[in-house]
Coordinates of C-alpha atoms and ligand atoms in Angstrom, one line a residue:
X1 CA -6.5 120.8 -110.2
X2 CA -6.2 119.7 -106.9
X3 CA -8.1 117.2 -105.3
X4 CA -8.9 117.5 -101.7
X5 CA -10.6 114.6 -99.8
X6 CA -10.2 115.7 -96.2
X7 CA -12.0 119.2 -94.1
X8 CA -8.5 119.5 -92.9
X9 CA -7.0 119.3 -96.1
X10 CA -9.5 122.1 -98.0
X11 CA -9.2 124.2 -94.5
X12 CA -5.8 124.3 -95.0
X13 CA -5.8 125.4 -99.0
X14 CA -9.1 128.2 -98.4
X15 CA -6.6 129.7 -95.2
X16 CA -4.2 130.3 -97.3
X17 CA -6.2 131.3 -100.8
X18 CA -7.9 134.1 -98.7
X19 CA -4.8 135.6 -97.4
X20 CA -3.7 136.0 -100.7
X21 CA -7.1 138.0 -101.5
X22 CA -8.6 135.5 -103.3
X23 CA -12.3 135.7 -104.4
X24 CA -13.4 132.4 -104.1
X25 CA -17.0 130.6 -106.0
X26 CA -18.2 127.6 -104.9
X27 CA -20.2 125.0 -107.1
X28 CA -21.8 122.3 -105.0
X29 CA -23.4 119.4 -107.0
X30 CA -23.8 115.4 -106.6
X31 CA -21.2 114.4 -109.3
X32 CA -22.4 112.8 -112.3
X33 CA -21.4 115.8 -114.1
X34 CA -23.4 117.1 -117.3
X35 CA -23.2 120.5 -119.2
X36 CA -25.7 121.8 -116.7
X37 CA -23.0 121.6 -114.0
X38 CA -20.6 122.9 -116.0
X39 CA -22.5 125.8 -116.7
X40 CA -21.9 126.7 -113.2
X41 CA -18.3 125.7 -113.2
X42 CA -17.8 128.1 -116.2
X43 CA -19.8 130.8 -114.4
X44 CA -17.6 130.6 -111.4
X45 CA -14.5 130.8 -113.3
X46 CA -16.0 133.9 -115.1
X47 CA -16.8 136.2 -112.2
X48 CA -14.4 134.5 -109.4
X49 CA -10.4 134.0 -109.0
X50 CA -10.6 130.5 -107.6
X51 CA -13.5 127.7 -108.4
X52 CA -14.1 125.3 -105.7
X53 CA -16.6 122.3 -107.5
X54 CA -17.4 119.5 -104.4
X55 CA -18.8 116.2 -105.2
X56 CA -20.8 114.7 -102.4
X57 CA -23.6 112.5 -102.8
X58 CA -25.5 113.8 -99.8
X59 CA -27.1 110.3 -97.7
X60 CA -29.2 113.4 -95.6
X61 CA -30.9 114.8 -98.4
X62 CA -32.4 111.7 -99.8
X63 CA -36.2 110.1 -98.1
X64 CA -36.0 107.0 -100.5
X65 CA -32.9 104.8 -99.9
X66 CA -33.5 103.5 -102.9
X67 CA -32.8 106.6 -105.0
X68 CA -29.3 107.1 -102.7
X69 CA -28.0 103.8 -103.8
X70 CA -29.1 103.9 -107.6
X71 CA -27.9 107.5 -107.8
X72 CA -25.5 107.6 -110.5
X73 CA -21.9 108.1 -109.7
X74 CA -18.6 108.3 -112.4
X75 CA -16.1 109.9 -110.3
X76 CA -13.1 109.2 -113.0
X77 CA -15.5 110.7 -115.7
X78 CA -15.8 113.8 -113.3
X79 CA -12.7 114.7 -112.9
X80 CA -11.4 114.3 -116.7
X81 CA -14.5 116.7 -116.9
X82 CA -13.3 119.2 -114.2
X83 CA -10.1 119.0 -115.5
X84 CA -10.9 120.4 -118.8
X85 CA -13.1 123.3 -117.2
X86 CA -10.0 124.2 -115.6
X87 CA -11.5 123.4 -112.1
X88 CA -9.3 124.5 -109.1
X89 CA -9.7 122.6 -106.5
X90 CA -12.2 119.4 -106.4
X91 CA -13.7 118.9 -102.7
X92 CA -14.4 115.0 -102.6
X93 CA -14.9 113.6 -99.1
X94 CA -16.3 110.6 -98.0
X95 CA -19.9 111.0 -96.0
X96 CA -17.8 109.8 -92.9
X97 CA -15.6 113.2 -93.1
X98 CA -18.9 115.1 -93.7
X99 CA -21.2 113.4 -91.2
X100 CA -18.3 112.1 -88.5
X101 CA -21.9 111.2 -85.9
X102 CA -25.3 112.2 -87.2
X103 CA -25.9 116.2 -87.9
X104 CA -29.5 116.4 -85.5
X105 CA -29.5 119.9 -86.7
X106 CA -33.1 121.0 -87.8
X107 CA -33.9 124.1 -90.0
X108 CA -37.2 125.8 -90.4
X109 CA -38.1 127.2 -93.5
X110 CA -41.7 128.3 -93.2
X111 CA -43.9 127.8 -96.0
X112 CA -41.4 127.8 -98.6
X113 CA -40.6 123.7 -97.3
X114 CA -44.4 122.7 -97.3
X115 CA -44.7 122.8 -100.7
X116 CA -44.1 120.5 -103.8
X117 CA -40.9 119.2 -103.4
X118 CA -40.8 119.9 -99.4
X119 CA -44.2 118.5 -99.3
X120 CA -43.2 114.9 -101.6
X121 CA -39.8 114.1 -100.2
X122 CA -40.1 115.2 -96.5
X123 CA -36.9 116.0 -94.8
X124 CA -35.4 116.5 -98.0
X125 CA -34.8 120.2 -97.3
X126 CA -32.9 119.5 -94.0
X127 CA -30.6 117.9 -95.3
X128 CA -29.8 119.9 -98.3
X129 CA -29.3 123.1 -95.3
X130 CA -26.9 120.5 -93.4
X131 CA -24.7 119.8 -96.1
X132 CA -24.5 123.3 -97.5
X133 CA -24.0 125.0 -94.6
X134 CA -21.0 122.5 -93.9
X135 CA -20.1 123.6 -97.1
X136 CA -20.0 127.0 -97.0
X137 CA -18.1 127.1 -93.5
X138 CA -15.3 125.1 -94.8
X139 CA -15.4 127.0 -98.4
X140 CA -16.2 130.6 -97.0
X141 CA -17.2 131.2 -100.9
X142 CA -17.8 134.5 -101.9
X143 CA -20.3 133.9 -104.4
X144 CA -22.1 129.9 -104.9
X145 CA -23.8 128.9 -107.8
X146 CA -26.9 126.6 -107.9
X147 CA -29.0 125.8 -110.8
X148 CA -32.6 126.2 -111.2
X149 CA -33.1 123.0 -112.4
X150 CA -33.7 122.6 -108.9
X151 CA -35.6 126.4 -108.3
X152 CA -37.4 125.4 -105.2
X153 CA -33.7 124.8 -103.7
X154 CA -32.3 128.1 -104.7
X155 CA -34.9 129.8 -102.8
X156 CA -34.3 127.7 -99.7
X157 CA -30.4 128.6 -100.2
X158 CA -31.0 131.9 -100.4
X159 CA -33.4 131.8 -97.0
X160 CA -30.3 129.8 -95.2
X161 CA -28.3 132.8 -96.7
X162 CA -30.2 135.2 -94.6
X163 CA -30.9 133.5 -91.7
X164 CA -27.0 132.0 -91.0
X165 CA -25.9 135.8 -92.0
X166 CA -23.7 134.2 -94.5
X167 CA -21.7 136.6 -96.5
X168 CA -22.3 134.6 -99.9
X169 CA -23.7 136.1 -103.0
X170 CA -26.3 133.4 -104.2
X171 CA -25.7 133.2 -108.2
X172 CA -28.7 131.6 -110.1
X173 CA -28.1 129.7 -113.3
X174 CA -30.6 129.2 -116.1
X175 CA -31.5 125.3 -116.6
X176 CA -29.5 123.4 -119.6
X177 CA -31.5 121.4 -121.6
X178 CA -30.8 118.4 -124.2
X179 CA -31.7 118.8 -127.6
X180 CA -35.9 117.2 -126.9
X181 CA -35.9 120.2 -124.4
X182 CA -35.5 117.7 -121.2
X183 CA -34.0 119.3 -118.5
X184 CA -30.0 118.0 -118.0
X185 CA -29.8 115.5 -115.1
X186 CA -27.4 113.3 -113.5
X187 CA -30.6 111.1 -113.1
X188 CA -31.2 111.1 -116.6
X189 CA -28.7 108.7 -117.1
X190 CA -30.6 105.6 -115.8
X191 CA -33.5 106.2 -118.6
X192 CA -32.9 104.0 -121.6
X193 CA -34.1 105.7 -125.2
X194 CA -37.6 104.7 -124.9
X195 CA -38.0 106.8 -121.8
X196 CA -35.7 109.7 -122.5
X197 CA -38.4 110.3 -125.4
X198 CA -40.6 110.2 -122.9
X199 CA -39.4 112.5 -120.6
X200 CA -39.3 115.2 -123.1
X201 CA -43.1 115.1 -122.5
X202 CA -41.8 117.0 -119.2
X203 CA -40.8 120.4 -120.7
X204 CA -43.0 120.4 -123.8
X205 CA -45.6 120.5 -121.2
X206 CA -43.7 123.4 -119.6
X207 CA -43.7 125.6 -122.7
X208 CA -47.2 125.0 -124.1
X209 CA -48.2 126.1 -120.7
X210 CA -46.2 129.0 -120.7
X211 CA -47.5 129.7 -124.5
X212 CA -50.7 129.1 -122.8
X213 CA -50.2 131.5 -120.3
X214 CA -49.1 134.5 -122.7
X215 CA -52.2 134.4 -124.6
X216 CA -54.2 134.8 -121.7
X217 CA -55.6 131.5 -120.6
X218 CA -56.6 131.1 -116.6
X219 CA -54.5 129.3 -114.4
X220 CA -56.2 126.8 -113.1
X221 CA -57.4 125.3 -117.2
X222 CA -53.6 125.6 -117.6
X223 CA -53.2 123.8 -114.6
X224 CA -55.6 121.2 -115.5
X225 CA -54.5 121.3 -119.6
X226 CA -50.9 120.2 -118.2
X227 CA -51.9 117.2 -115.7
X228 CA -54.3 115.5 -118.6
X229 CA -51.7 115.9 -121.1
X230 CA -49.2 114.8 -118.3
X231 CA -51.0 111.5 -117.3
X232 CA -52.4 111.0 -120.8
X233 CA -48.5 110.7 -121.7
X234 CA -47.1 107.2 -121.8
X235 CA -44.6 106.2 -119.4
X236 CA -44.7 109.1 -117.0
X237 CA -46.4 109.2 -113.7
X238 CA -47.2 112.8 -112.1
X239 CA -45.9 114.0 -108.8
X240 CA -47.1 117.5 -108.9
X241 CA -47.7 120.4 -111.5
X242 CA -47.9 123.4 -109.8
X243 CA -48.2 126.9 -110.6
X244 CA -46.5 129.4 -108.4
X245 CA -45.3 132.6 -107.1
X246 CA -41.5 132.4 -107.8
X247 CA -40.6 134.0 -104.6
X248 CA -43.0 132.6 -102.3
X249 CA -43.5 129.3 -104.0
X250 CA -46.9 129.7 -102.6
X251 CA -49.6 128.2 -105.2
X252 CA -51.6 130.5 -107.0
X253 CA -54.7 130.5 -108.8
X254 CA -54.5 134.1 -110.6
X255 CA -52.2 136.7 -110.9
X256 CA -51.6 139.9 -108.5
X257 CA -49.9 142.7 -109.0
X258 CA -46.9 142.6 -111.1
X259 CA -45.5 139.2 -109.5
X260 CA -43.4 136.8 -111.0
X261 CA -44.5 132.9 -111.7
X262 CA -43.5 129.8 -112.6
X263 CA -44.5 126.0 -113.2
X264 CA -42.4 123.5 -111.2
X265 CA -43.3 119.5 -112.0
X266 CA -42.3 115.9 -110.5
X267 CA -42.7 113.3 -113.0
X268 CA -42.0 109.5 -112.4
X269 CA -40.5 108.1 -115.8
X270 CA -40.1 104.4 -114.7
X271 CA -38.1 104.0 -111.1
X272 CA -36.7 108.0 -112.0
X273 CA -37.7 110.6 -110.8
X274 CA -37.1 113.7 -112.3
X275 CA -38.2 117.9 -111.9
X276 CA -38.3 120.8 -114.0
X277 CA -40.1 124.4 -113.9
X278 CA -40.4 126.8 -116.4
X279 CA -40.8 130.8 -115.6
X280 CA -43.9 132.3 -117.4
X281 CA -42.5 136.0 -116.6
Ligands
AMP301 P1 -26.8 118.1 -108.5 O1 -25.5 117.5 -108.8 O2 -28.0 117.6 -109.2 O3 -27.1 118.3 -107.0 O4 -26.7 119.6 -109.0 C1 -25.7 120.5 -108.6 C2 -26.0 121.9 -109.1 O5 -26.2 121.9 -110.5 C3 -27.4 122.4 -108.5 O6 -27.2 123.8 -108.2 C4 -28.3 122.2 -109.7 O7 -29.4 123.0 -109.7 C5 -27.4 122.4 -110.9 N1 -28.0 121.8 -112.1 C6 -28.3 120.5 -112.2 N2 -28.8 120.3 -113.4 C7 -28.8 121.5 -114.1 C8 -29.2 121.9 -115.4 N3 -29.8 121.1 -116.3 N4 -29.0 123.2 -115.7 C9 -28.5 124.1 -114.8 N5 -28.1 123.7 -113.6 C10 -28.2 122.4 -113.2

């Protein structure tokens, strides 16, 4: 594996992986890596000659300073893990070689930003465009992978996608789950036992609702079943549990046509923060 730490440096290696024909995937994440990540990594490596995995903790994406500096970070554990998925090239820069003076670059993503988590951590979606676009004009990836653990940022990738023109093919990946059914997360490793037990609140949630859904209950008493069981659940402190159309992440109180939704929910455990959605069709 190499390990790259400079835009120079990767600039270099992608010039020369291209002229050689290479189809290049692109896994951006945070670090802290779980099986979720690898998921992607192994995806990558599936459909594309050369996986690129970068590990940037993004300072633009994050409204709560707090959460930047308590966000978990294991670098040497990282790459003992990337070096067993057979990673080929690790893209670990410093946030001086990413943000050499601050990127004033804003993006406009209509409605799909004023909702949930664009509504709760404002600015949050800037940020994650400024780093990915950086990203994908020093990878020039063929196909990126994103999880949706985080679904509301696939659909704002794929929006960049088509407004920057990008040749990229967006992959999605399904969400990887621990054994209680909480969602994987580099963020779950500041929860100690008591509130890992907790958080599996989270997803049960998710399924009975889903369960609900199927046998034909209305949205809004799902909507209302799931924040009562949600605050009647010790340790956890709602953000948002919303019900929505999974392209248009626009709210919805009963279904149209033949469209697609799912529940997306914040939850406080403690000081952590954490998300998770569940597709009822
Ligand atoms: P992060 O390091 O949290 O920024 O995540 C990097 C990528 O991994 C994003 O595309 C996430 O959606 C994805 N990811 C994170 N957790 C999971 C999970 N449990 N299952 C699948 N993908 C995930």
């Amino acid at each position: 594996m190499k390990i790259v730490e400079t835009k120079a440096g990767l600039t270099a290696l992608i010039n020369g992986l291209k002229k050689q024909g290479k189809f290049i995937g692109f896994v951006p994440t945070m670090g802290s890596l779980h099986e979720g990540h690898l998921s992607l990594i192994k995806k990558s490596k599936e459909q594309c000659d050369i996986t690129v995995v970068s590990i940037f903790v993004n300072p633009t994406q994050f409204n709560n300073p707090e959460d930047l500096e308590k966000y978990p970070r294991d670098i040497k554990k990282d790459k003992t893990m990337l070096l067993s998925e057979a990673c080929d090239i690790l893209f670990y820069p410093e946030v001086k070689e990413i943000y050499p003076e601050p990127d004033k670059r804003l993006f406009k993503f209509g409605d799909l930003e004023t909702v949930m988590e664009g509504k709760y951590r404002p600015g949050h979606f800037n940020g994650v465009a400024q780093v990915v676009s950086k990203f994908f004009d020093l990878v020039q990836p063929n196909k990126a992978f994103f999880g949706e653990k985080d679904f509301q940022q696939l659909a704002i990738v794929k929006r960049l996608v088509e407004q920057k023109n990008y040749d990229i093919q967006i992959i999605s990946c399904p969400i990887i789950r621990e054994d209680n059914g909480l969602a994987m997360s580099s963020r779950n490793a500041r929860l100690n036992a008591d509130q890992r037990n907790q958080a599996a609140v989270i997803s049960e949630t998710l399924f009975q609702a889903r369960k609900m859904f199927q046998k034909g209950t209305n949205i809004p008493d799902i909507k209302s079943w799931a924040n009562n069981k949600l605050s009647a659940s010790e340790g956890l402190e709602t953000e948002y549990f919303e019900i929505v159309d999974s392209e248009t992440l626009k709210p919805i109180s009963q279904i149209t046509d033949n469209k697609h939704i799912t529940a997306c929910v914040a939850v406080h455990v403690g000081d952590v923060r954490l998300i998770d959605n569940v597709t009822f069709f």
